[in-house]
Structure formats: structure tokens, C-alpha cells
Amino acid sequence: MKNSATLLLIFFAIASPAVLSQSMTKPQIEASVDQSLKGSLLTFRDFLALPNDGGYPEQIDANLRWCDKAFTDLGFETQKIVSRGVSHLYAQKVIDPNKKSVLFYLQIDGQPVDSSAWNQPSPFRAVIKDKNGKLVDWKSLDTAIDPDDKIFARSASDSKGPASCFMTALKIMQEKGVAADFNIKVIMDFQEEMSSPTIAQLVQDHRELLAADRLLIMDGTRHISNLPTLTFGARGIATITLTVFGAKENLHSGQYGNYAPNPAFALARILASMKDKDGRVLIDGFYEGIKISDADKKIFAAIPEDLPELDQRLGINQAEKVGETYEESMQFPSLNVRGMRSGWVGKEVRTIIPSTAVAEIDIRLVPETEGQRMVDLVRKHIEAQGVTLTRSVPTDAERAKYPLLASFDYRIGTKPFRTDIDSDIGHWLDKAMTRAVEKHVNIRATGGSQPMATFIETLELPAVSIRIPNPDNNIHGPNENIRIGNFREGIKMCLAVLTEKL
């Protein structure tokens, strides 16, 4: 971390082959990636062995040290940045101070794990399985690498896989003596799964350091077709915790059934009022401002979607009717019940009338739907159902006065963003992708959320996400995985982008 960018450049000019700013042809990319694939997969396995829950500072530090060494070995100048007590890692390689800069965002943390739910000894001991679920020995990489085999581990796809593809591409360039046509900046986030609570302050405090002409996001899953994907936007998110109150204590269902109201039924009625049977949100104003143009529909129509196959894979009879296609449905805000709790179930079930019923709700936002406004619409709708909202557990006086009480807590998370596909960054990436893969798709906006709005607004730059992992990757759940064929294509995509003239 102590070396300056100037010293690093002098050192590599002396110690390395002549460094040339040039594009690599498709055959050169293919050959280089195939030569490096085995070693890259083994390094990836070592990276996955590090637990990476962003809620644990010691896990952040261990992953930060690993990344620091990786980028230092690649000839980058690195810098640890602490924002509101949370560590981040910044790396840069200055090709020419007069050239433009591209900022790359890497997510390093992963979701918490329940090891007992995984079909392997540990989520942090990566295993290879074939398409039939049979274990494949890592030693088999010495003789053959099957692109349909998958690597199973926490963060295999989200998002150490994309980060590893990016670092492999940089290593290939270093070995081949090939330089980018632009300065490379990298910011590594170790709390993305916690909605990156400190990243906005970090960008504000270090806007000159992070200043760039374009932002590329190495995070996210491909389109359902599994074609290499460029995604030009993402939805934001807001979350709500709705707690409906019944009696002050849990009551015996025999003694008080037919007398004391059950808050679970009240909660069910409230939630049922929010959507129709086809999945459309019934809250007044929820879709206000959303416009899908004929040009947008042409973009959606050009994206290959086998909806019957998707329904079969998901195990559903039919999709909701918000959009005409999967891709169109991602362009609208969504309302989701992500969890419910009332009383006990399973072996712990009890014959009681529960005292509370809780629903955890998330709203996925699009640029036309501001987070606070959407939360207020949901609040207003709930109140229209005859619910009196309180700040916390109601008092005896409130219980005596109002027939139906609930508390309403919320949080506004990441903001949505959208970059024009028909733009300089879009055309630049299209050129790169033609050297990397046979076919790719451009997606207007993904359904998930990414903490990118703060970069876009503060640094005033366009952003696009490079999507590598397979759509059936069990993201966030047990048995998360990445297909080796996707990992290989991901290296090719990164290598093509890094060697595309800017």
C-alpha cells in the first residue's frame, strides 16, 4: 500500500516485457483464457475459502488482506479506506495521467450461511459437481475441464466469481505485456449484502480519488437465457416491517377462540388487499409515472426468453401479469412479502392465539418511483384498511381506543439507476463483447438492487453491469454455485473490455 503509482510504473517498465496499449483479437483472447483457466479456478477456490459475512470485521479484514495482495501482485497501487468505521479497498493502475479512467466496482462480501442446509461439508470448502450433481475431483482439472460442471460455495456467483474473472484478466494482460487504453480504478465493497451502508459517505469523501469517466459493475446474474449480459440499470429497494397486534399476551385457543381476535387473520386481510389475483399491485399510485415505450418493447422483444421453460424451472403454473415478458416485468416497481411470522409451526406448534403477526415487506424501486413516496403510499393504503399505526407496542389506552393496531417501521435502501443503452458506454461495451463472445444481450434494467446511484450522482458518470454468473446459481441461498463455462466466458468478457480502445 505504501508504494506510489509512479514507482510501480517505473518498476514494471524495468521488470516486465514491453507494455503495449492494444486490443486482443478473439483467437488471442480464447487461447489466453484457456491457458490460464486451471490456475484461475484453483486461485478462486482459495479465495472462496475465506468466510465473508460483512457483519464481522475480522472477516472483512481477512478478505481485504487477500485482495490487497492480489492487486499489489498485479502492479496496482492499493489503499485501505475507512468510512464510518468500515474498511474498503481501493486499487489503481495509472497507464497515462492524460488518459481517461474507468472505475470498476467489486463486491467481495456474501450472504450469511446456514451450513446445515448445504449439500457439502462447508460453504467455504468449494466443491465441483457435474450436471447430474455428482462430485468431481479438483485433480480432474489437470486433464479436462467440463464447462457444464459447477463450483459450489458461498459467493461463488455473488460476487467473488466475477471479481476473480476480473483479476484473472488483469493477470493475463500482465503476463502478455498488454496494457489498457485507460487508467484502471477499482473499489472493493465488503458490505454490499448489508446495502453498503457506508459507501455513500465514502464516495462523498473521496470523490477526487474515485473520479472516472465510466463505471463498470462486476456484480449480478445473467439474463434467464444465460447469454453473456450487459445490464444498464438496476432497481432500488425499500423495506417495511409491519407488526399487527392482538391481545397483550398469547392466549389459549380453546379458552379464547371465537372471542379474542387473531392478528394473523388481520395481517392476511391487509396483505391480500395489496394485490389482485394476477399479481398487480392495487395500492393507489403505485405504478404512477411508469412508461414503457415502443422502443423499449423492441428491446425486450430482441431478448430471447423461453417463458414456458422458465415457469417449469421455477415450478410455477403461470407468471404474474405485471409485464408482457419477464424483462418487461422487471421495469416496474414490485411489492413483495419476504417473510411472515406469527406463533409457532412444526414441532413447536402450540394451540394459542398469537399476540402479534409480522410481515417483512420489500419494494423494488425504479427511477420513476421515489422510495419515500412509495413507502408513504403503502402506509396510506394500510391505514385505509381501518388500521391505526403506532410507533411501537401500543399502550393500554391505545388498545382500548382502537379496534386494529399495528406498528410500521421502514428503511430506504439503495436507489435505482438507469443508463441509456444507445450511448458512448453502450457502444464501447458492444465492441468489446463482439471480441469476447458470439452473442450477448443488453438489458435495460435488472430486477435486483445495487448501491450504484451514489457513484452515478456524485461522480456524474454512466454505469453498466457486466453479468457473468448463470441464472440458476442459487444466489443468496444454500448451494450457491457458478458454472465453469460462465466463469470462463467471464474472463473473456473482462479481458475484451480491458483491452478495448476508449
Short mmCIF file of C-alpha atoms in Angstrom, two decimals:
data_model
loop_
_atom_site.label_atom_id
_atom_site.label_comp_id
_atom_site.label_asym_id
_atom_site.label_seq_id
_atom_site.Cartn_x
_atom_site.Cartn_y
_atom_site.Cartn_z
CA MET A 1 0.00 0.00 0.00
CA LYS A 2 2.97 2.34 0.59
CA ASN A 3 4.31 2.36 -2.98
CA SER A 4 3.27 5.22 -5.15
CA ALA A 5 1.74 4.75 -8.58
CA THR A 6 4.84 6.36 -10.14
CA LEU A 7 7.26 3.94 -8.50
CA LEU A 8 5.10 0.98 -9.51
CA LEU A 9 5.04 2.13 -13.12
CA ILE A 10 8.84 2.54 -13.17
CA PHE A 11 9.33 -0.88 -11.60
CA PHE A 12 7.10 -2.69 -14.07
CA ALA A 13 8.62 -0.83 -17.00
CA ILE A 14 12.01 -2.29 -15.96
CA ALA A 15 10.94 -5.75 -14.73
CA SER A 16 8.23 -6.62 -17.26
CA PRO A 17 8.09 -7.07 -21.04
CA ALA A 18 7.25 -4.02 -23.13
CA VAL A 19 3.75 -2.93 -22.21
CA LEU A 20 1.56 -2.09 -25.16
CA SER A 21 -1.86 -0.49 -25.23
CA GLN A 22 -3.68 -2.70 -27.70
CA SER A 23 -6.78 -4.76 -28.35
CA MET A 24 -6.58 -8.54 -28.30
CA THR A 25 -8.19 -10.50 -31.11
CA LYS A 26 -10.85 -13.09 -30.38
CA PRO A 27 -8.40 -16.01 -31.03
CA GLN A 28 -5.82 -14.39 -28.72
CA ILE A 29 -8.45 -13.99 -26.00
CA GLU A 30 -9.60 -17.60 -26.40
CA ALA A 31 -6.08 -19.02 -26.21
CA SER A 32 -5.04 -16.85 -23.28
CA VAL A 33 -8.11 -17.72 -21.24
CA ASP A 34 -7.76 -21.45 -21.88
CA GLN A 35 -4.11 -21.35 -20.80
CA SER A 36 -4.97 -19.60 -17.55
CA LEU A 37 -8.26 -21.33 -16.66
CA LYS A 38 -6.98 -24.14 -14.44
CA GLY A 39 -4.77 -21.85 -12.36
CA SER A 40 -7.54 -19.30 -12.11
CA LEU A 41 -10.00 -21.90 -10.79
CA LEU A 42 -7.54 -23.05 -8.12
CA THR A 43 -6.92 -19.47 -7.01
CA PHE A 44 -10.68 -18.94 -6.99
CA ARG A 45 -11.03 -21.95 -4.67
CA ASP A 46 -8.56 -20.35 -2.24
CA PHE A 47 -10.46 -17.06 -2.35
CA LEU A 48 -13.76 -18.81 -1.63
CA ALA A 49 -12.24 -20.44 1.48
CA LEU A 50 -12.38 -17.08 3.29
CA PRO A 51 -15.70 -16.53 5.15
CA ASN A 52 -17.00 -13.12 4.09
CA ASP A 53 -20.03 -12.02 6.11
CA GLY A 54 -19.82 -8.22 6.14
CA GLY A 55 -21.23 -8.12 9.66
CA TYR A 56 -17.95 -9.48 11.06
CA PRO A 57 -14.96 -7.07 10.99
CA GLU A 58 -12.43 -9.91 11.21
CA GLN A 59 -13.89 -11.46 8.04
CA ILE A 60 -13.75 -8.11 6.25
CA ASP A 61 -10.09 -7.74 7.26
CA ALA A 62 -9.14 -11.23 6.06
CA ASN A 63 -10.73 -10.68 2.64
CA LEU A 64 -9.28 -7.20 2.37
CA ARG A 65 -5.76 -8.55 3.01
CA TRP A 66 -6.27 -11.24 0.34
CA CYS A 67 -7.45 -8.66 -2.21
CA ASP A 68 -4.68 -6.24 -1.26
CA LYS A 69 -2.02 -8.85 -2.03
CA ALA A 70 -3.76 -9.90 -5.25
CA PHE A 71 -3.84 -6.35 -6.63
CA THR A 72 -0.36 -5.48 -5.38
CA ASP A 73 0.95 -8.54 -7.24
CA LEU A 74 -0.84 -7.22 -10.34
CA GLY A 75 1.13 -3.99 -10.16
CA PHE A 76 -1.61 -1.84 -8.65
CA GLU A 77 -1.20 0.81 -6.01
CA THR A 78 -3.61 -0.03 -3.17
CA GLN A 79 -5.14 1.97 -0.38
CA LYS A 80 -7.32 0.97 2.55
CA ILE A 81 -10.15 3.45 3.02
CA VAL A 82 -12.20 3.51 6.22
CA SER A 83 -15.66 5.07 6.04
CA ARG A 84 -17.67 5.35 9.25
CA GLY A 85 -15.58 2.59 10.79
CA VAL A 86 -15.93 0.15 7.87
CA SER A 87 -12.93 -0.81 5.71
CA HIS A 88 -12.91 -0.69 1.92
CA LEU A 89 -10.07 -1.31 -0.52
CA TYR A 90 -9.13 0.95 -3.41
CA ALA A 91 -6.66 -0.04 -6.13
CA GLN A 92 -5.43 1.85 -9.18
CA LYS A 93 -3.10 1.44 -12.12
CA VAL A 94 -2.18 4.66 -13.88
CA ILE A 95 -1.45 3.96 -17.53
CA ASP A 96 -1.15 7.62 -18.52
CA PRO A 97 -2.31 10.61 -16.41
CA ASN A 98 -3.64 12.20 -19.60
CA LYS A 99 -5.87 9.25 -20.47
CA LYS A 100 -9.42 8.62 -19.31
CA SER A 101 -10.21 6.42 -16.32
CA VAL A 102 -12.65 3.54 -15.82
CA LEU A 103 -13.80 2.70 -12.30
CA PHE A 104 -14.62 -0.96 -11.55
CA TYR A 105 -16.82 -1.93 -8.60
CA LEU A 106 -16.23 -5.32 -6.97
CA GLN A 107 -18.44 -6.87 -4.31
CA ILE A 108 -16.42 -9.14 -2.02
CA ASP A 109 -18.83 -10.00 0.82
CA GLY A 110 -21.55 -12.64 0.75
CA GLN A 111 -24.82 -13.52 2.42
CA PRO A 112 -24.80 -15.23 5.86
CA VAL A 113 -24.84 -19.02 5.72
CA ASP A 114 -26.63 -21.91 7.39
CA SER A 115 -24.06 -24.66 6.86
CA SER A 116 -26.57 -27.38 7.73
CA ALA A 117 -28.61 -26.51 4.62
CA TRP A 118 -25.71 -27.07 2.20
CA ASN A 119 -25.09 -30.37 0.42
CA GLN A 120 -21.37 -30.30 1.22
CA PRO A 121 -19.20 -30.22 4.36
CA SER A 122 -18.81 -26.42 4.37
CA PRO A 123 -19.98 -23.49 2.21
CA PHE A 124 -16.37 -22.29 2.34
CA ARG A 125 -14.82 -25.53 1.08
CA ALA A 126 -15.65 -25.24 -2.60
CA VAL A 127 -16.64 -28.41 -4.44
CA ILE A 128 -17.15 -29.20 -8.11
CA LYS A 129 -20.24 -31.09 -9.26
CA ASP A 130 -21.27 -32.25 -12.70
CA LYS A 131 -24.68 -31.51 -14.23
CA ASN A 132 -26.10 -34.60 -12.50
CA GLY A 133 -24.96 -33.40 -9.08
CA LYS A 134 -22.07 -35.88 -8.80
CA LEU A 135 -18.87 -34.68 -7.10
CA VAL A 136 -15.91 -34.04 -9.41
CA ASP A 137 -12.37 -34.23 -8.03
CA TRP A 138 -10.40 -30.99 -8.29
CA LYS A 139 -7.50 -33.07 -9.64
CA SER A 140 -9.56 -33.71 -12.78
CA LEU A 141 -8.77 -30.14 -13.85
CA ASP A 142 -5.33 -31.47 -14.81
CA THR A 143 -6.79 -33.44 -17.71
CA ALA A 144 -10.15 -31.93 -18.66
CA ILE A 145 -12.40 -29.03 -17.68
CA ASP A 146 -16.11 -29.52 -18.38
CA PRO A 147 -17.86 -26.15 -18.93
CA ASP A 148 -21.12 -27.60 -17.57
CA ASP A 149 -19.58 -28.51 -14.21
CA LYS A 150 -20.36 -26.08 -11.40
CA ILE A 151 -18.39 -24.81 -8.43
CA PHE A 152 -20.45 -24.71 -5.23
CA ALA A 153 -19.53 -22.29 -2.41
CA ARG A 154 -20.80 -19.14 -0.75
CA SER A 155 -20.07 -16.16 -3.03
CA ALA A 156 -19.18 -18.41 -5.98
CA SER A 157 -21.54 -16.29 -8.07
CA ASP A 158 -22.30 -13.32 -5.81
CA SER A 159 -19.74 -11.98 -6.27
CA LYS A 160 -16.28 -13.47 -5.81
CA GLY A 161 -16.75 -15.23 -9.15
CA PRO A 162 -16.98 -12.02 -11.20
CA ALA A 163 -14.19 -10.45 -9.11
CA SER A 164 -11.95 -13.45 -9.81
CA CYS A 165 -12.70 -13.27 -13.55
CA PHE A 166 -11.67 -9.61 -13.49
CA MET A 167 -8.43 -10.32 -11.62
CA THR A 168 -7.60 -13.22 -13.95
CA ALA A 169 -8.00 -10.94 -16.97
CA LEU A 170 -5.62 -8.45 -15.38
CA LYS A 171 -3.10 -11.22 -14.73
CA ILE A 172 -3.27 -12.35 -18.37
CA MET A 173 -2.58 -8.79 -19.50
CA GLN A 174 0.35 -8.54 -17.12
CA GLU A 175 1.84 -11.80 -18.42
CA LYS A 176 1.29 -10.83 -22.07
CA GLY A 177 2.67 -7.33 -21.64
CA VAL A 178 -0.63 -5.76 -22.71
CA ALA A 179 -1.93 -2.56 -21.11
CA ALA A 180 -5.34 -0.99 -21.10
CA ASP A 181 -6.06 2.13 -23.13
CA PHE A 182 -7.25 3.83 -19.93
CA ASN A 183 -6.37 4.18 -16.28
CA ILE A 184 -7.94 1.47 -14.12
CA LYS A 185 -9.51 2.24 -10.75
CA VAL A 186 -11.09 -0.40 -8.51
CA ILE A 187 -13.24 -0.01 -5.41
CA MET A 188 -13.97 -3.11 -3.33
CA ASP A 189 -17.08 -3.25 -1.13
CA PHE A 190 -17.20 -5.64 1.84
CA GLN A 191 -20.78 -4.86 2.98
CA GLU A 192 -22.86 -4.91 -0.22
CA GLU A 193 -25.19 -7.56 1.20
CA MET A 194 -25.93 -5.12 4.03
CA SER A 195 -26.94 -2.48 1.43
CA SER A 196 -23.49 -0.83 1.60
CA PRO A 197 -24.40 1.49 4.50
CA THR A 198 -21.12 3.46 4.36
CA ILE A 199 -20.44 3.58 0.62
CA ALA A 200 -22.28 6.87 0.02
CA GLN A 201 -20.13 8.66 2.59
CA LEU A 202 -17.01 7.05 1.14
CA VAL A 203 -17.80 8.34 -2.35
CA GLN A 204 -18.55 11.82 -1.00
CA ASP A 205 -15.30 11.94 0.96
CA HIS A 206 -13.12 10.55 -1.85
CA ARG A 207 -14.74 11.88 -4.99
CA GLU A 208 -11.41 13.08 -6.47
CA LEU A 209 -9.73 9.72 -5.86
CA LEU A 210 -12.66 7.83 -7.41
CA ALA A 211 -13.27 10.30 -10.27
CA ALA A 212 -13.65 8.44 -13.56
CA ASP A 213 -15.32 8.62 -16.95
CA ARG A 214 -17.24 5.34 -16.68
CA LEU A 215 -18.29 2.84 -14.03
CA LEU A 216 -18.38 -0.91 -14.64
CA ILE A 217 -20.05 -3.11 -12.03
CA MET A 218 -18.71 -6.64 -11.61
CA ASP A 219 -21.80 -8.00 -9.93
CA GLY A 220 -25.10 -9.61 -10.82
CA THR A 221 -26.63 -12.62 -12.55
CA ARG A 222 -27.16 -13.03 -16.30
CA HIS A 223 -30.44 -12.90 -18.12
CA ILE A 224 -32.53 -16.09 -17.88
CA SER A 225 -31.22 -17.15 -21.32
CA ASN A 226 -27.72 -17.45 -19.77
CA LEU A 227 -26.30 -15.39 -22.62
CA PRO A 228 -23.47 -13.00 -21.65
CA THR A 229 -25.26 -9.93 -20.38
CA LEU A 230 -24.75 -6.19 -20.11
CA THR A 231 -27.24 -4.59 -17.73
CA PHE A 232 -27.78 -0.84 -17.94
CA GLY A 233 -29.79 -0.30 -14.77
CA ALA A 234 -30.98 -1.76 -11.50
CA ARG A 235 -33.95 -1.33 -9.23
CA GLY A 236 -33.60 0.23 -5.80
CA ILE A 237 -35.14 -1.07 -2.60
CA ALA A 238 -37.16 -0.01 0.43
CA THR A 239 -38.17 -2.34 3.25
CA ILE A 240 -41.09 -2.30 5.70
CA THR A 241 -41.76 -4.23 8.89
CA LEU A 242 -45.49 -4.38 9.63
CA THR A 243 -46.50 -5.80 13.02
CA VAL A 244 -50.20 -6.32 13.73
CA PHE A 245 -51.17 -6.54 17.41
CA GLY A 246 -53.76 -8.77 19.05
CA ALA A 247 -54.10 -9.35 22.79
CA LYS A 248 -51.28 -8.33 25.14
CA GLU A 249 -50.21 -11.96 25.51
CA ASN A 250 -50.54 -15.24 23.63
CA LEU A 251 -53.90 -16.80 24.57
CA HIS A 252 -55.16 -20.39 24.84
CA SER A 253 -57.10 -21.07 21.62
CA GLY A 254 -59.66 -23.17 23.45
CA GLN A 255 -60.43 -20.64 26.16
CA TYR A 256 -60.42 -17.58 23.90
CA GLY A 257 -61.11 -18.86 20.37
CA ASN A 258 -64.19 -17.04 18.93
CA TYR A 259 -63.61 -14.20 21.42
CA ALA A 260 -60.11 -12.71 21.11
CA PRO A 261 -59.22 -11.54 17.57
CA ASN A 262 -56.30 -13.30 15.90
CA PRO A 263 -53.81 -10.79 14.41
CA ALA A 264 -52.68 -13.36 11.82
CA PHE A 265 -56.07 -13.15 10.09
CA ALA A 266 -55.97 -9.34 10.23
CA LEU A 267 -52.50 -9.33 8.69
CA ALA A 268 -53.64 -11.74 5.97
CA ARG A 269 -56.53 -9.44 5.05
CA ILE A 270 -54.23 -6.41 4.90
CA LEU A 271 -51.74 -8.16 2.66
CA ALA A 272 -54.44 -9.62 0.42
CA SER A 273 -55.79 -6.11 -0.19
CA MET A 274 -52.50 -5.02 -1.70
CA LYS A 275 -52.51 -7.26 -4.83
CA ASP A 276 -55.05 -8.78 -7.19
CA LYS A 277 -55.02 -12.44 -8.20
CA ASP A 278 -52.83 -11.66 -11.22
CA GLY A 279 -50.11 -10.05 -9.09
CA ARG A 280 -50.86 -6.43 -9.93
CA VAL A 281 -50.46 -4.04 -7.00
CA LEU A 282 -53.76 -2.38 -6.03
CA ILE A 283 -52.25 0.44 -3.97
CA ASP A 284 -53.30 3.80 -5.47
CA GLY A 285 -50.45 5.46 -7.38
CA PHE A 286 -48.04 2.51 -7.15
CA TYR A 287 -47.36 2.41 -10.90
CA GLU A 288 -47.73 6.15 -11.49
CA GLY A 289 -45.12 7.59 -13.87
CA ILE A 290 -44.08 4.24 -15.39
CA LYS A 291 -43.99 4.40 -19.18
CA ILE A 292 -42.90 1.59 -21.49
CA SER A 293 -42.31 2.98 -25.00
CA ASP A 294 -42.50 1.14 -28.31
CA ALA A 295 -38.69 1.41 -28.49
CA ASP A 296 -38.44 -0.24 -25.07
CA LYS A 297 -40.71 -3.06 -26.20
CA LYS A 298 -38.47 -3.66 -29.23
CA ILE A 299 -35.50 -4.02 -26.89
CA PHE A 300 -37.42 -6.51 -24.76
CA ALA A 301 -38.57 -8.45 -27.84
CA ALA A 302 -34.96 -8.85 -29.03
CA ILE A 303 -34.02 -10.64 -25.81
CA PRO A 304 -34.52 -14.42 -26.07
CA GLU A 305 -36.94 -15.67 -23.42
CA ASP A 306 -38.34 -19.18 -23.16
CA LEU A 307 -41.07 -18.38 -20.65
CA PRO A 308 -42.61 -21.90 -20.53
CA GLU A 309 -39.16 -23.32 -19.77
CA LEU A 310 -38.64 -20.66 -17.09
CA ASP A 311 -42.01 -21.44 -15.49
CA GLN A 312 -41.12 -25.12 -15.46
CA ARG A 313 -37.72 -24.45 -13.89
CA LEU A 314 -39.28 -22.23 -11.23
CA GLY A 315 -42.09 -24.72 -10.62
CA ILE A 316 -44.95 -22.28 -11.23
CA ASN A 317 -48.09 -22.69 -13.31
CA GLN A 318 -48.18 -19.14 -14.63
CA ALA A 319 -46.46 -15.82 -14.13
CA GLU A 320 -47.96 -12.68 -12.68
CA LYS A 321 -49.42 -10.24 -15.20
CA VAL A 322 -47.44 -7.08 -14.47
CA GLY A 323 -45.45 -7.16 -17.73
CA GLU A 324 -45.93 -8.97 -21.03
CA THR A 325 -42.50 -10.64 -20.74
CA TYR A 326 -40.03 -11.42 -17.96
CA GLU A 327 -37.84 -8.50 -18.96
CA GLU A 328 -40.74 -6.04 -19.11
CA SER A 329 -41.91 -7.08 -15.66
CA MET A 330 -38.51 -6.05 -14.25
CA GLN A 331 -39.13 -2.44 -15.36
CA PHE A 332 -41.93 -1.92 -12.83
CA PRO A 333 -41.73 -1.46 -9.07
CA SER A 334 -42.54 -4.63 -7.17
CA LEU A 335 -44.20 -5.33 -3.82
CA ASN A 336 -43.06 -8.49 -2.07
CA VAL A 337 -43.74 -10.21 1.25
CA ARG A 338 -40.31 -11.57 2.04
CA GLY A 339 -41.22 -13.16 5.35
CA MET A 340 -44.05 -13.70 7.84
CA ARG A 341 -44.19 -14.76 11.50
CA SER A 342 -46.96 -15.46 13.96
CA GLY A 343 -46.82 -18.01 16.76
CA TRP A 344 -45.01 -21.30 16.13
CA VAL A 345 -45.04 -24.04 13.50
CA GLY A 346 -43.73 -27.58 13.05
CA LYS A 347 -42.67 -29.46 16.15
CA GLU A 348 -43.04 -26.29 18.22
CA VAL A 349 -46.64 -25.59 17.21
CA ARG A 350 -48.93 -24.59 20.07
CA THR A 351 -52.69 -24.18 20.42
CA ILE A 352 -52.58 -20.46 21.01
CA ILE A 353 -53.96 -17.26 19.57
CA PRO A 354 -50.73 -15.34 18.89
CA SER A 355 -50.37 -11.83 20.27
CA THR A 356 -48.67 -10.48 17.13
CA ALA A 357 -48.36 -11.19 13.43
CA VAL A 358 -45.40 -9.76 11.50
CA ALA A 359 -44.84 -9.25 7.78
CA GLU A 360 -41.49 -8.20 6.28
CA ILE A 361 -42.10 -6.37 3.01
CA ASP A 362 -39.75 -5.14 0.31
CA ILE A 363 -40.45 -2.71 -2.50
CA ARG A 364 -38.18 -2.77 -5.54
CA LEU A 365 -37.93 0.75 -6.92
CA VAL A 366 -37.39 2.08 -10.44
CA PRO A 367 -36.14 5.60 -11.32
CA GLU A 368 -39.72 6.89 -11.67
CA THR A 369 -40.69 5.77 -8.14
CA GLU A 370 -39.01 7.64 -5.29
CA GLY A 371 -38.55 5.49 -2.18
CA GLN A 372 -40.18 7.69 0.44
CA ARG A 373 -43.20 8.28 -1.75
CA MET A 374 -43.70 4.55 -2.25
CA VAL A 375 -43.42 3.81 1.47
CA ASP A 376 -45.97 6.55 2.15
CA LEU A 377 -48.36 5.01 -0.42
CA VAL A 378 -48.16 1.66 1.36
CA ARG A 379 -48.69 3.32 4.74
CA LYS A 380 -51.74 5.21 3.46
CA HIS A 381 -53.19 2.02 1.99
CA ILE A 382 -52.80 0.15 5.28
CA GLU A 383 -54.49 2.95 7.20
CA ALA A 384 -57.36 2.85 4.67
CA GLN A 385 -57.98 -0.76 5.77
CA GLY A 386 -59.00 0.52 9.21
CA VAL A 387 -55.58 0.08 10.81
CA THR A 388 -54.24 2.59 13.34
CA LEU A 389 -50.46 2.74 13.12
CA THR A 390 -48.27 3.23 16.19
CA ARG A 391 -44.56 3.76 16.64
CA SER A 392 -44.10 0.75 18.90
CA VAL A 393 -46.03 -1.68 21.11
CA PRO A 394 -49.38 0.02 21.83
CA THR A 395 -50.30 1.31 25.25
CA ASP A 396 -53.32 0.08 27.21
CA ALA A 397 -55.09 3.31 26.31
CA GLU A 398 -54.47 2.74 22.58
CA ARG A 399 -55.65 -0.87 22.84
CA ALA A 400 -58.88 0.27 24.46
CA LYS A 401 -59.50 3.02 21.90
CA TYR A 402 -58.68 1.42 18.52
CA PRO A 403 -60.02 -1.89 17.11
CA LEU A 404 -56.95 -2.72 14.98
CA LEU A 405 -53.41 -1.63 15.81
CA ALA A 406 -50.10 -2.14 14.02
CA SER A 407 -46.59 -0.70 14.05
CA PHE A 408 -44.93 0.40 10.80
CA ASP A 409 -41.14 0.60 10.54
CA TYR A 410 -39.28 1.17 7.28
CA ARG A 411 -35.89 1.78 5.70
CA ILE A 412 -35.00 3.34 2.36
CA GLY A 413 -32.10 1.37 0.88
CA THR A 414 -30.27 1.72 -2.40
CA LYS A 415 -31.63 3.97 -5.14
CA PRO A 416 -32.43 2.76 -8.68
CA PHE A 417 -30.43 3.82 -11.73
CA ARG A 418 -30.67 3.51 -15.49
CA THR A 419 -28.11 4.24 -18.24
CA ASP A 420 -29.10 4.74 -21.88
CA ILE A 421 -28.22 1.66 -23.94
CA ASP A 422 -27.72 3.83 -27.04
CA SER A 423 -24.79 5.76 -25.53
CA ASP A 424 -21.00 6.00 -25.71
CA ILE A 425 -20.52 3.46 -22.94
CA GLY A 426 -23.05 1.15 -24.55
CA HIS A 427 -21.35 1.29 -27.96
CA TRP A 428 -17.90 0.82 -26.37
CA LEU A 429 -19.00 -2.27 -24.48
CA ASP A 430 -20.75 -3.71 -27.54
CA LYS A 431 -17.46 -3.53 -29.44
CA ALA A 432 -15.66 -5.32 -26.64
CA MET A 433 -18.29 -8.04 -26.37
CA THR A 434 -18.04 -8.86 -30.06
CA ARG A 435 -14.39 -9.84 -29.44
CA ALA A 436 -15.30 -11.89 -26.38
CA VAL A 437 -18.38 -13.95 -27.20
CA GLU A 438 -20.57 -15.00 -30.11
CA LYS A 439 -23.72 -13.33 -28.79
CA HIS A 440 -24.75 -11.20 -25.85
CA VAL A 441 -27.85 -9.36 -24.66
CA ASN A 442 -28.35 -5.79 -23.48
CA ILE A 443 -30.77 -5.46 -20.58
CA ARG A 444 -32.48 -2.15 -19.79
CA ALA A 445 -32.58 -2.83 -16.04
CA THR A 446 -32.24 -5.80 -13.76
CA GLY A 447 -34.80 -6.65 -11.10
CA GLY A 448 -32.26 -6.64 -8.27
CA SER A 449 -30.60 -3.76 -6.46
CA GLN A 450 -27.05 -2.42 -6.45
CA PRO A 451 -25.58 0.51 -4.47
CA MET A 452 -24.56 2.42 -7.61
CA ALA A 453 -26.71 5.56 -7.50
CA THR A 454 -24.29 7.27 -5.13
CA PHE A 455 -21.43 6.80 -7.64
CA ILE A 456 -23.55 7.94 -10.56
CA GLU A 457 -24.89 11.05 -8.83
CA THR A 458 -21.72 12.11 -7.01
CA LEU A 459 -19.16 11.31 -9.70
CA GLU A 460 -21.51 12.14 -12.60
CA LEU A 461 -20.67 9.11 -14.71
CA PRO A 462 -22.63 6.39 -16.58
CA ALA A 463 -22.73 2.85 -15.16
CA VAL A 464 -23.22 -0.61 -16.66
CA SER A 465 -23.13 -4.02 -15.01
CA ILE A 466 -21.17 -6.89 -16.59
CA ARG A 467 -23.11 -10.07 -15.81
CA ILE A 468 -21.22 -13.37 -15.60
CA PRO A 469 -22.95 -15.98 -13.33
CA ASN A 470 -25.56 -18.44 -14.57
CA PRO A 471 -29.20 -17.60 -13.67
CA ASP A 472 -29.66 -20.93 -11.84
CA ASN A 473 -26.94 -20.13 -9.31
CA ASN A 474 -28.98 -20.32 -6.07
CA ILE A 475 -27.95 -16.75 -5.32
CA HIS A 476 -28.23 -15.87 -1.60
CA GLY A 477 -29.35 -19.40 -0.72
CA PRO A 478 -27.77 -22.75 0.16
CA ASN A 479 -25.73 -24.44 -2.57
CA GLU A 480 -24.80 -21.22 -4.36
CA ASN A 481 -22.79 -22.01 -7.48
CA ILE A 482 -21.21 -20.78 -10.67
CA ARG A 483 -20.99 -22.76 -13.91
CA ILE A 484 -17.39 -23.16 -15.07
CA GLY A 485 -18.41 -22.27 -18.63
CA ASN A 486 -19.76 -18.97 -17.31
CA PHE A 487 -16.56 -18.37 -15.34
CA ARG A 488 -14.50 -18.93 -18.50
CA GLU A 489 -16.72 -16.60 -20.54
CA GLY A 490 -16.47 -14.06 -17.73
CA ILE A 491 -12.69 -13.92 -18.05
CA LYS A 492 -13.08 -13.42 -21.80
CA MET A 493 -15.58 -10.61 -21.26
CA CYS A 494 -13.30 -8.83 -18.78
CA LEU A 495 -10.25 -9.27 -20.99
CA ALA A 496 -12.06 -7.85 -24.00
CA VAL A 497 -13.33 -4.83 -22.04
CA LEU A 498 -9.94 -4.14 -20.50
CA THR A 499 -8.29 -4.18 -23.95
CA GLU A 500 -10.97 -2.19 -25.80
CA LYS A 501 -9.85 1.24 -27.01
CA LEU A 502 -11.54 4.06 -25.14
#
